[in-house]
mmCIF file of C-alpha atoms and ligand atoms in Angstrom:
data_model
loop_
_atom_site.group_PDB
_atom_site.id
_atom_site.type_symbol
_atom_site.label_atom_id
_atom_site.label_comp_id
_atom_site.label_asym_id
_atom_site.label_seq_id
_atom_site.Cartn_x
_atom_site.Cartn_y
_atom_site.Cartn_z
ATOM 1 C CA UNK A 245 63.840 81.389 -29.382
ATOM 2 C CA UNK A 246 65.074 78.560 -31.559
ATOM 3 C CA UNK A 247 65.739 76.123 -28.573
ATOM 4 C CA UNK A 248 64.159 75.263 -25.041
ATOM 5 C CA UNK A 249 66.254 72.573 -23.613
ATOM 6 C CA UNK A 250 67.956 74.745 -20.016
ATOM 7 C CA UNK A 251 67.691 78.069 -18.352
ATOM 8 C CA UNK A 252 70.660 78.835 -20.210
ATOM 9 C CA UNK A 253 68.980 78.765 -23.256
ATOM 10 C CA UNK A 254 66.856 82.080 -22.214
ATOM 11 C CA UNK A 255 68.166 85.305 -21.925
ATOM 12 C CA UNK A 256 66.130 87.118 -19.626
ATOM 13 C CA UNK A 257 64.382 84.773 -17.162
ATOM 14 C CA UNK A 258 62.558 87.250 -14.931
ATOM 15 C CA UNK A 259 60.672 89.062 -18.186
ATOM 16 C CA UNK A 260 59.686 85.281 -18.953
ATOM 17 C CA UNK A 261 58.402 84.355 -15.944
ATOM 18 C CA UNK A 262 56.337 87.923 -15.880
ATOM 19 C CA UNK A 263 55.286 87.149 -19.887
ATOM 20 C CA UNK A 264 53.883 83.421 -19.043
ATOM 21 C CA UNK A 265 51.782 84.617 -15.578
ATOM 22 C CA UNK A 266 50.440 87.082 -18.064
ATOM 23 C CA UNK A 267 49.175 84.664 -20.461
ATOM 24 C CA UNK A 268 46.539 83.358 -17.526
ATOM 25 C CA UNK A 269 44.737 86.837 -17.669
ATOM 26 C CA UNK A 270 43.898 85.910 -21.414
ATOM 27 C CA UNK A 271 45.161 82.157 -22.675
ATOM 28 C CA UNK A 272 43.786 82.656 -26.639
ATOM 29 C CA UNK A 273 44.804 86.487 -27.134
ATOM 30 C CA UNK A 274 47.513 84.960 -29.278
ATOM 31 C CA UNK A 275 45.273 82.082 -30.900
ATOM 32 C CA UNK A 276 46.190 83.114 -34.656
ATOM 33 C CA UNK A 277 50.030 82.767 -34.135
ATOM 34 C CA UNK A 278 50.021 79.144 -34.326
ATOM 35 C CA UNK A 279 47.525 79.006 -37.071
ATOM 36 C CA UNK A 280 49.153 76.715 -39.720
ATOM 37 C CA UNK A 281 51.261 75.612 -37.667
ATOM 38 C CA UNK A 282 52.304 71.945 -36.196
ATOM 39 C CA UNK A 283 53.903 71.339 -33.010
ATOM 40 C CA UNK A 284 55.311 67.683 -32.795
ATOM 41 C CA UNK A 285 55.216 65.963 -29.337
ATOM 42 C CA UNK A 286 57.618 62.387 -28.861
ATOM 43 C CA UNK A 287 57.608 60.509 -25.739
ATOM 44 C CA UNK A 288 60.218 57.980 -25.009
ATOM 45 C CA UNK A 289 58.685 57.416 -21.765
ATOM 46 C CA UNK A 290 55.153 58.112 -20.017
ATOM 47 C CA UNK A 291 53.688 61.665 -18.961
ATOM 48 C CA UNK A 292 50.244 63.308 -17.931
ATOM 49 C CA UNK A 293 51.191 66.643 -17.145
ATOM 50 C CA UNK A 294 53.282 67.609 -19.836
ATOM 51 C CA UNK A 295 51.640 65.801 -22.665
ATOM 52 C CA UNK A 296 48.482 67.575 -21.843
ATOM 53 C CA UNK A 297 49.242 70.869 -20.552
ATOM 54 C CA UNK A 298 51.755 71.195 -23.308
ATOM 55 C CA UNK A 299 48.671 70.195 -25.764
ATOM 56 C CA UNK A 300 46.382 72.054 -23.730
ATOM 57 C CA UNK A 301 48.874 75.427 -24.915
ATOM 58 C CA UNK A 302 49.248 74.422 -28.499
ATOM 59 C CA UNK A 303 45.611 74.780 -28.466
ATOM 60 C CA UNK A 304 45.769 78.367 -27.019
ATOM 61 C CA UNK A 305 47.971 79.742 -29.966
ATOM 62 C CA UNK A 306 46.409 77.392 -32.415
ATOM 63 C CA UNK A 307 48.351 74.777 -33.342
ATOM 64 C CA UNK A 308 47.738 71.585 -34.361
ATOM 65 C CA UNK A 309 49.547 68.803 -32.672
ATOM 66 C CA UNK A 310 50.815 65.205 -33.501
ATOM 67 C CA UNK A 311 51.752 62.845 -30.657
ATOM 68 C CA UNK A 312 53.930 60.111 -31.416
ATOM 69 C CA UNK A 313 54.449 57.593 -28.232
ATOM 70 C CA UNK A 314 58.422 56.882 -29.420
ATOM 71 C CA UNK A 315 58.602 54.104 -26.623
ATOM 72 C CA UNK A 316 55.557 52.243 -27.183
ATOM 73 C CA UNK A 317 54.504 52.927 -30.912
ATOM 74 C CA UNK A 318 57.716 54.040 -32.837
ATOM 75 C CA UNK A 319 60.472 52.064 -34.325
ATOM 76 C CA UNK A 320 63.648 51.360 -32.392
ATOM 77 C CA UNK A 321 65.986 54.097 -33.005
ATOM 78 C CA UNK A 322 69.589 53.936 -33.473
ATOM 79 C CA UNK A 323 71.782 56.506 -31.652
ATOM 80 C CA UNK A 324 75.635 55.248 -33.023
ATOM 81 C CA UNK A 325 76.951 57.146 -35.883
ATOM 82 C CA UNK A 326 78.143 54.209 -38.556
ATOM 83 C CA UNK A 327 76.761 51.852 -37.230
ATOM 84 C CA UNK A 328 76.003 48.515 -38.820
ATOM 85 C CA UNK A 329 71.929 48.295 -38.520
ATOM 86 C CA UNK A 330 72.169 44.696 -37.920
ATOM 87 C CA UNK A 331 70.443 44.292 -34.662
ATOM 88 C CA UNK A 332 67.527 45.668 -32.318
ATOM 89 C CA UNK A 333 67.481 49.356 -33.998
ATOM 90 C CA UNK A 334 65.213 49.717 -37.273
ATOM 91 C CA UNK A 335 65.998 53.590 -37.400
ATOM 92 C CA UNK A 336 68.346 55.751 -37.541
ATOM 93 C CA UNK A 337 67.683 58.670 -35.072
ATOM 94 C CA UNK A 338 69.422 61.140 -37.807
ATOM 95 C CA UNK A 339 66.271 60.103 -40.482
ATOM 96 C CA UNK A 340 63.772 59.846 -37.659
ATOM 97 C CA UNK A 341 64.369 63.097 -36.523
ATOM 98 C CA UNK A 342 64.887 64.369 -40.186
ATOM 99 C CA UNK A 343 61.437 63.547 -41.389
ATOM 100 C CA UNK A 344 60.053 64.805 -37.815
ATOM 101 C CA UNK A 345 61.107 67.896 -38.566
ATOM 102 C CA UNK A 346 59.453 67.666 -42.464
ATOM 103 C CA UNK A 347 56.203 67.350 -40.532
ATOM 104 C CA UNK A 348 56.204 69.610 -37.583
ATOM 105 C CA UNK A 349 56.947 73.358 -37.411
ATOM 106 C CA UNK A 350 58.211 72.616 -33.390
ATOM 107 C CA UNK A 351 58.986 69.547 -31.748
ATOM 108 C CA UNK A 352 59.234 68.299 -28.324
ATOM 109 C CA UNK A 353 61.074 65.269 -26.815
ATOM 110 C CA UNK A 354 60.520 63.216 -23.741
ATOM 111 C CA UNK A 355 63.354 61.008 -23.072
ATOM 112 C CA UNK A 356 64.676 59.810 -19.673
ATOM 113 C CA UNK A 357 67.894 59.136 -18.451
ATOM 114 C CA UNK A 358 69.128 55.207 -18.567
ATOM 115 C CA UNK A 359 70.395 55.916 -14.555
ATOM 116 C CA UNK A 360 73.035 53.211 -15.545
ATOM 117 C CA UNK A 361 75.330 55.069 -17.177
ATOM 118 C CA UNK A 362 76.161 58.579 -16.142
ATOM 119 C CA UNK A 363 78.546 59.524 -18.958
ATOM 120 C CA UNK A 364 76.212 58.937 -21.449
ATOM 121 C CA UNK A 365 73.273 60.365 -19.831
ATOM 122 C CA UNK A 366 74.723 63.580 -19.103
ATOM 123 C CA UNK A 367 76.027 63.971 -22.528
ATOM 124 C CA UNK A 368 72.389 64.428 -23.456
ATOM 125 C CA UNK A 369 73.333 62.696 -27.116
ATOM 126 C CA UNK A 370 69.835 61.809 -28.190
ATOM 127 C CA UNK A 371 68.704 65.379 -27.453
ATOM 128 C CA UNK A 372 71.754 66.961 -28.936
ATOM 129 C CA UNK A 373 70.848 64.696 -32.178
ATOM 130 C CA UNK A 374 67.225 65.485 -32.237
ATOM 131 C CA UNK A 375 68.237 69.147 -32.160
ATOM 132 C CA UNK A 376 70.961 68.600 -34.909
ATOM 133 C CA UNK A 377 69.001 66.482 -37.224
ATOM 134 C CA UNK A 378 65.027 67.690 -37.084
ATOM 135 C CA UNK A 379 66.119 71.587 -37.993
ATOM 136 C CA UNK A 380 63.145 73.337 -36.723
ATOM 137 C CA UNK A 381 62.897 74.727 -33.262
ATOM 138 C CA UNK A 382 63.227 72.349 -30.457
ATOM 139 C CA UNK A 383 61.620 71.825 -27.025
ATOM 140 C CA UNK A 384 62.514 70.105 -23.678
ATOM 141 C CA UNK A 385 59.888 67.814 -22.783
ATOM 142 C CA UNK A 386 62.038 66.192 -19.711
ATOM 143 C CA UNK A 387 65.714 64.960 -20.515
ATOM 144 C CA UNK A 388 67.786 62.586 -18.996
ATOM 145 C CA UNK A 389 69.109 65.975 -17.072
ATOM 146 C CA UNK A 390 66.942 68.608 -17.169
ATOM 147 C CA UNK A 391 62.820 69.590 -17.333
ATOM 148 C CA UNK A 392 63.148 72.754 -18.278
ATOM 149 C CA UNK A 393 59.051 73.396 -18.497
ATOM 150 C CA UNK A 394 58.859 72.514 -14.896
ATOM 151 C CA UNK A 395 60.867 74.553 -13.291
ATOM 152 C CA UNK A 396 59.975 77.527 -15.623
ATOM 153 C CA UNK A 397 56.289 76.547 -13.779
ATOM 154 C CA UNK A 398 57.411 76.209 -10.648
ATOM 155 C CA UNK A 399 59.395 79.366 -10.717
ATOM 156 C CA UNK A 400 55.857 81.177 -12.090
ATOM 157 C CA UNK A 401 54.490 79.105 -9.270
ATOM 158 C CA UNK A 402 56.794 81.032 -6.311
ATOM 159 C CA UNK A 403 56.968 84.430 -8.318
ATOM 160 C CA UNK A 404 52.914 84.352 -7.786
ATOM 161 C CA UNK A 405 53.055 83.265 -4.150
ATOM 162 C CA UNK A 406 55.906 84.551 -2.709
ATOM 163 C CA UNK A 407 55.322 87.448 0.120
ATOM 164 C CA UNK A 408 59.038 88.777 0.576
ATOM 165 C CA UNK A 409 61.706 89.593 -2.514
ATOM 166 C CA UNK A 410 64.180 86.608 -1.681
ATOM 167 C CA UNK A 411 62.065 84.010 -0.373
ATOM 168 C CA UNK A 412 64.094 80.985 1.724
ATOM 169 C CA UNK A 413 63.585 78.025 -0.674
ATOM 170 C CA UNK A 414 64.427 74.434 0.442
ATOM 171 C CA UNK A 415 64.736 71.545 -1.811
ATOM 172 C CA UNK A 416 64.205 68.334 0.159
ATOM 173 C CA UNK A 417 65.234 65.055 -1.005
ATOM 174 C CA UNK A 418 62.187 62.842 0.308
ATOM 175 C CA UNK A 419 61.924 58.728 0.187
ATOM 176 C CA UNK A 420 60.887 56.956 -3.061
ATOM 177 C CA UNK A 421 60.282 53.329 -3.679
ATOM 178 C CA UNK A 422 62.704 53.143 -6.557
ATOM 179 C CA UNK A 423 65.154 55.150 -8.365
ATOM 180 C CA UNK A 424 64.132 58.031 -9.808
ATOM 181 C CA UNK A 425 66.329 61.040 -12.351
ATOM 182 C CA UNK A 426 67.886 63.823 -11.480
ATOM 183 C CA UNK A 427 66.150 65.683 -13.552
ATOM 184 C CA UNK A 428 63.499 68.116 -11.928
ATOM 185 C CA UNK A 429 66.095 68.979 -8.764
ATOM 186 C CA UNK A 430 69.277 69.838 -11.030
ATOM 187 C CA UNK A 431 66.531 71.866 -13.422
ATOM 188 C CA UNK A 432 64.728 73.410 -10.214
ATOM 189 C CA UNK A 433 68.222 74.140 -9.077
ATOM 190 C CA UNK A 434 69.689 75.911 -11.338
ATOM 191 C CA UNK A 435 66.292 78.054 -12.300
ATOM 192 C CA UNK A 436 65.910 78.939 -8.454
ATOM 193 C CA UNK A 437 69.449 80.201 -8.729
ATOM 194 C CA UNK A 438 69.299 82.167 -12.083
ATOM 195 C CA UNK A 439 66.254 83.634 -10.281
ATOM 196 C CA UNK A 440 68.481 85.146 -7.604
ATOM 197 C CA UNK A 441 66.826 83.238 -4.819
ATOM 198 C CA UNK A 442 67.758 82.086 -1.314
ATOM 199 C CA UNK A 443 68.175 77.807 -2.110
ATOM 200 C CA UNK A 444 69.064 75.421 0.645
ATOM 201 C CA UNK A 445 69.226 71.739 -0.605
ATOM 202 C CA UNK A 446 69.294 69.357 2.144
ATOM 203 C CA UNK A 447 69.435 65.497 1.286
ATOM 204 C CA UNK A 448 70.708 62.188 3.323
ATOM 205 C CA UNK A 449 74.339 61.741 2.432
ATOM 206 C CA UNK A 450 75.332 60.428 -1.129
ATOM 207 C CA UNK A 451 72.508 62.007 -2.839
ATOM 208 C CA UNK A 452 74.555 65.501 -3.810
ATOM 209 C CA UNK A 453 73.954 66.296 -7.368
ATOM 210 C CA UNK A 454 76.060 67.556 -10.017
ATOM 211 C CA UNK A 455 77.812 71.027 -8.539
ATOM 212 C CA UNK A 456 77.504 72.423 -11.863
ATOM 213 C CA UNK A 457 73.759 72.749 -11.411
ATOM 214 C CA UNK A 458 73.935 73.444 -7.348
ATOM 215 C CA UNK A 459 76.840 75.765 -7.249
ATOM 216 C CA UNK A 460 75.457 79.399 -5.043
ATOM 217 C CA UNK A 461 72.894 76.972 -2.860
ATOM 218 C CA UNK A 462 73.787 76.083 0.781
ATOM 219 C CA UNK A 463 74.146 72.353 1.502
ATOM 220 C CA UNK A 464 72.322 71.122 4.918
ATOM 221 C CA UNK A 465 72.575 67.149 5.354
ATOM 222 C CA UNK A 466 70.086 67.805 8.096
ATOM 223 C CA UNK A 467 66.742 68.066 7.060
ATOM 224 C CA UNK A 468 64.789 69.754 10.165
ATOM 225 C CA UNK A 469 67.736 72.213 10.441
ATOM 226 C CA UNK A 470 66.839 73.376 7.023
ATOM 227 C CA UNK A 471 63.160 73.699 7.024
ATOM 228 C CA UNK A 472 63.718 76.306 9.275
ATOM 229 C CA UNK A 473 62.181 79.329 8.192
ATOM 230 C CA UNK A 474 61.595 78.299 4.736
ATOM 231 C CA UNK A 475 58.845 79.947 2.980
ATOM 232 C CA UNK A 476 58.611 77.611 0.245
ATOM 233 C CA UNK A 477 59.122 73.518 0.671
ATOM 234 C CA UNK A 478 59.998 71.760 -2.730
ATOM 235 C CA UNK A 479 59.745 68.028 -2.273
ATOM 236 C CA UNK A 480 61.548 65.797 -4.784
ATOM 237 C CA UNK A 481 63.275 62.282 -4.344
ATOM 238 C CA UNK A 482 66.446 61.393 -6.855
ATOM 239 C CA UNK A 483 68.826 58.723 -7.265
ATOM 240 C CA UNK A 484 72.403 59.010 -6.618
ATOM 241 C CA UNK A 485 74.986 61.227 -8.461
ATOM 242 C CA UNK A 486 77.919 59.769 -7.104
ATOM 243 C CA UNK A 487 76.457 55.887 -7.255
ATOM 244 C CA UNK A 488 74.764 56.847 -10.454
ATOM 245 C CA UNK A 489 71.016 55.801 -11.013
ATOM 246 C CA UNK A 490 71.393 53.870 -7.083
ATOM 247 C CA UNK A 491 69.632 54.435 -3.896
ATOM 248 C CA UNK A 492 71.060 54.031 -0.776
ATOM 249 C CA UNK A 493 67.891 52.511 1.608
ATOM 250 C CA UNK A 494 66.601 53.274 4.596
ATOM 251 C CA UNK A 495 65.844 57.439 5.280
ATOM 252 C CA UNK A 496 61.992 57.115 5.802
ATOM 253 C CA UNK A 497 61.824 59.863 7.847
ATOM 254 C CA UNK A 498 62.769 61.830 5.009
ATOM 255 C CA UNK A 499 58.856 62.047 4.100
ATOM 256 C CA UNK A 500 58.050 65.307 4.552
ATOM 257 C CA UNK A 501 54.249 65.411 6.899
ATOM 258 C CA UNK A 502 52.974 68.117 8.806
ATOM 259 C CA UNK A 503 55.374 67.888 11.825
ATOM 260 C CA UNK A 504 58.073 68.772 9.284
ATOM 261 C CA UNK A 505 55.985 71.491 7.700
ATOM 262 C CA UNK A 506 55.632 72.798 11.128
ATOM 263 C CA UNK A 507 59.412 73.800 11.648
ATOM 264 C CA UNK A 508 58.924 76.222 8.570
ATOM 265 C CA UNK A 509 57.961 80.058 7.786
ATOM 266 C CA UNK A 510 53.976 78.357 7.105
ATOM 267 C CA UNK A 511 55.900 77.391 3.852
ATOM 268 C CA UNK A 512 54.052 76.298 0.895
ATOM 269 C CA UNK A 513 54.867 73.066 -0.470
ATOM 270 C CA UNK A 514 55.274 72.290 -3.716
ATOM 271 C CA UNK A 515 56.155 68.541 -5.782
ATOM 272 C CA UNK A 516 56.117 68.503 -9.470
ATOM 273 C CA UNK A 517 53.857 65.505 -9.528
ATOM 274 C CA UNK A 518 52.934 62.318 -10.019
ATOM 275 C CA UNK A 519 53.592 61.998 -6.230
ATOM 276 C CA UNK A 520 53.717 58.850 -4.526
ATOM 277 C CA UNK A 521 51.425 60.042 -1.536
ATOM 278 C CA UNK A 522 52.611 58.935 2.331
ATOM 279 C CA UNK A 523 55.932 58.056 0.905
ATOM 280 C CA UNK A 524 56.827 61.060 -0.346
ATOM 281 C CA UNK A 525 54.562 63.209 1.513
ATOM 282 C CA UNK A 526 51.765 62.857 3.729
ATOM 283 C CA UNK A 527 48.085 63.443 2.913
ATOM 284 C CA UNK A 528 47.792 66.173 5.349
ATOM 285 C CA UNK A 529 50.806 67.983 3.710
ATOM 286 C CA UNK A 530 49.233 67.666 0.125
ATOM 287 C CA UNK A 531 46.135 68.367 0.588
ATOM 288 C CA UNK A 532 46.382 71.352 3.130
ATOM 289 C CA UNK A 533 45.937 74.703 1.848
ATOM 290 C CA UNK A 534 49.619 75.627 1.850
ATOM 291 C CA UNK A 535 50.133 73.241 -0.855
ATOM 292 C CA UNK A 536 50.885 74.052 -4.265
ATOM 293 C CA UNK A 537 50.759 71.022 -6.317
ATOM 294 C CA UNK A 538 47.983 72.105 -8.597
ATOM 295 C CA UNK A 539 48.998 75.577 -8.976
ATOM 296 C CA UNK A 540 52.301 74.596 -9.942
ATOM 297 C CA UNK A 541 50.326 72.035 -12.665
ATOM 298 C CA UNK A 542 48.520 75.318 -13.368
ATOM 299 C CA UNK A 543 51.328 76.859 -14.687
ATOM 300 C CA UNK A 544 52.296 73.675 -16.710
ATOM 301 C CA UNK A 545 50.255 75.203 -19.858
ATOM 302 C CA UNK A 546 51.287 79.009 -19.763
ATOM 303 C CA UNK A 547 55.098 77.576 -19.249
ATOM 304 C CA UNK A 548 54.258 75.675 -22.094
ATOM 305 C CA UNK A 549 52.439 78.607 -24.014
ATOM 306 C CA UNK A 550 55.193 81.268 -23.462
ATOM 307 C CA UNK A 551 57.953 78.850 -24.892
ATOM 308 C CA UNK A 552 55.938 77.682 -27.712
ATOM 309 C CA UNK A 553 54.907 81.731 -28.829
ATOM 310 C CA UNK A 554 58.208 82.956 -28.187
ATOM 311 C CA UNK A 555 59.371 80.266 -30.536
ATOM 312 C CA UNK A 556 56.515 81.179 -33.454
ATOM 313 C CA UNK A 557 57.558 84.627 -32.670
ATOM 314 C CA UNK A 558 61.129 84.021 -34.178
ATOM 315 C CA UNK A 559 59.667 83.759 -37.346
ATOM 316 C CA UNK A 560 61.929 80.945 -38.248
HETATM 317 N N1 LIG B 1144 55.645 66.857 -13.740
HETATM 318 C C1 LIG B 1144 55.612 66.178 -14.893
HETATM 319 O O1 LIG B 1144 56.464 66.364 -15.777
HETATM 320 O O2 LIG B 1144 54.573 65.318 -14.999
HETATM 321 P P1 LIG B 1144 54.441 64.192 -16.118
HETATM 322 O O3 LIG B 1144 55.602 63.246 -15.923
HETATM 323 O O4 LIG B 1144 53.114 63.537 -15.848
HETATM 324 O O5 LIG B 1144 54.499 64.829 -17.460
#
């Protein structure tokens, strides 16, 4: 595997899933593949989860990894091709990446969408440029589209739980104090579907998300009518598509509690964290024994640790 960036970028996703629950039964039976070997980690914005679980699996194969914090401790890069260094930007992404990849055998990015303008975002150019310019293999730490590592987790997360071969899964938009990417439910999405399984997204109107991502899932604007019979409840708020990076106000009730969980198969419930607790979701609903959260952070490293070996694997 030279790149990690979609779903699209593996070939068979059920034999991946099976490989990275496998790695829990022994995390260091592989610790001499990464010996020698330096993974690179940038942030462009904050993270606990994958910044440490990804770490936390470079340690497993036995890597060494660097941590550069892009947003708060690197230079101000410059994403234009020709253009005249004159202003805010000190470097050019093309050498940053370059000597990057010089240093580090893998390397991961972190960088969030702007949510001002959707063109731009969804092109996905600082990845794509990363990719083109570092020239070693490259992994998804969160895009402005995609986070490929969670939903590889979360669908570890369901294969581990789930009781019947197509499970009902509903994604629920839920309330959020500000606007937040599109990232986890397009990934989650489009991973659920690859995966074969039974998706209902249900979300106020003018929240739908990019078809491209949600085409095979049924659409339900109501929420209650959807949580019917769902064995797994994932919870997730997002900006608008349509309105890019805006949010509409008002749909409180969209917090998903017990009452809510109560209209479902006992679903679990899972959120990718961090959560913004009794906005998102209620106490009760996270910390009841139907939740998921942890397991799903759980499966954070061995995502993490089945990308990363199939990548030292390659032998590139
Ligand atoms: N779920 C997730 O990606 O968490 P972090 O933003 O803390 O990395």
């Amino acid at each position: 595997m030279k790149q990690f960036t979609s779903v699209h970028d593996i070939q068979n996703v059920e034999a991946l899933i099976a490989d990275g629950i496998a790695l829990k039964n022994n995390p260091y039976q592989y610790k001499e593949l990464g010996a020698e070997k330096t993974l690179g980690l940038v942030f462009f914005n904050s993270s606990l989860r994958t910044r440490l679980s990804t770490q936390k699996a470079a340690h497993h194969l036995g890597m060494q990894v660097i941590v550069l914090n892009v947003g708060t401790d690197g230079w101000a890069l410059e994403l234009q091709d020709g253009a005249v260094m004159n202003g805010a930007s000190v470097e050019h992404i093309k050498d940053a990446a370059a000597v990057m990849g010089l240093y580090c055998d893998i390397i991961g990015v972190r960088n969030f969408p702007t949510l001002r303008d959707r063109d731009a975002d969804y092109a996905e150019d600082l990845q794509k440029q990363f990719i083109q310019h570092c020239k070693v293999p490259f992994v998804s730490l969160e895009s402005a589209t995609l986070h490929p590592l969670q939903s590889l987790a979360d669908m570890m997360t369901i294969a581990e739980n789930a009781t019947k071969k197509k499970p009902k899964i509903v994604l629920t938009w839920a309330p959020h104090v500000k606007p937040l990417p599109q990232a986890v439910p397009n990934s989650f999405a489009e991973w659920a579907l690859r995966c074969g399984h039974d998706l209902t997204i249900t979300h106020p109107g003018g929240y739908d998300l990019k078809e491209s991502f949600t085409k095979g899932a049924i659409i339900e604007h109501d929420q209650d009518k959807a949580l019917k019979n769902a064995d797994f409840v994932y919870v997730k708020n997002w900006s608008s598509y349509d309105d890019y990076g805006n949010t509409i106000g008002g749909h409180d009730d969209w917090m998903v509690n017990a009452e809510k969980m109560a209209l479902t198969n006992n679903a679990f419930a899972m959120h990718c964290l961090p959560v913004r607790r009794n906005v998102v979701m209620t106490d009760a609903v996270l910390d009841s024994n139907r939740s998921l959260v942890l397991a799903q952070a759980t499966n954070r490293v061995f995502a993490a640790q089945i990308v990363l070996q199939k990548m030292l694997e390659s032998n590139f």
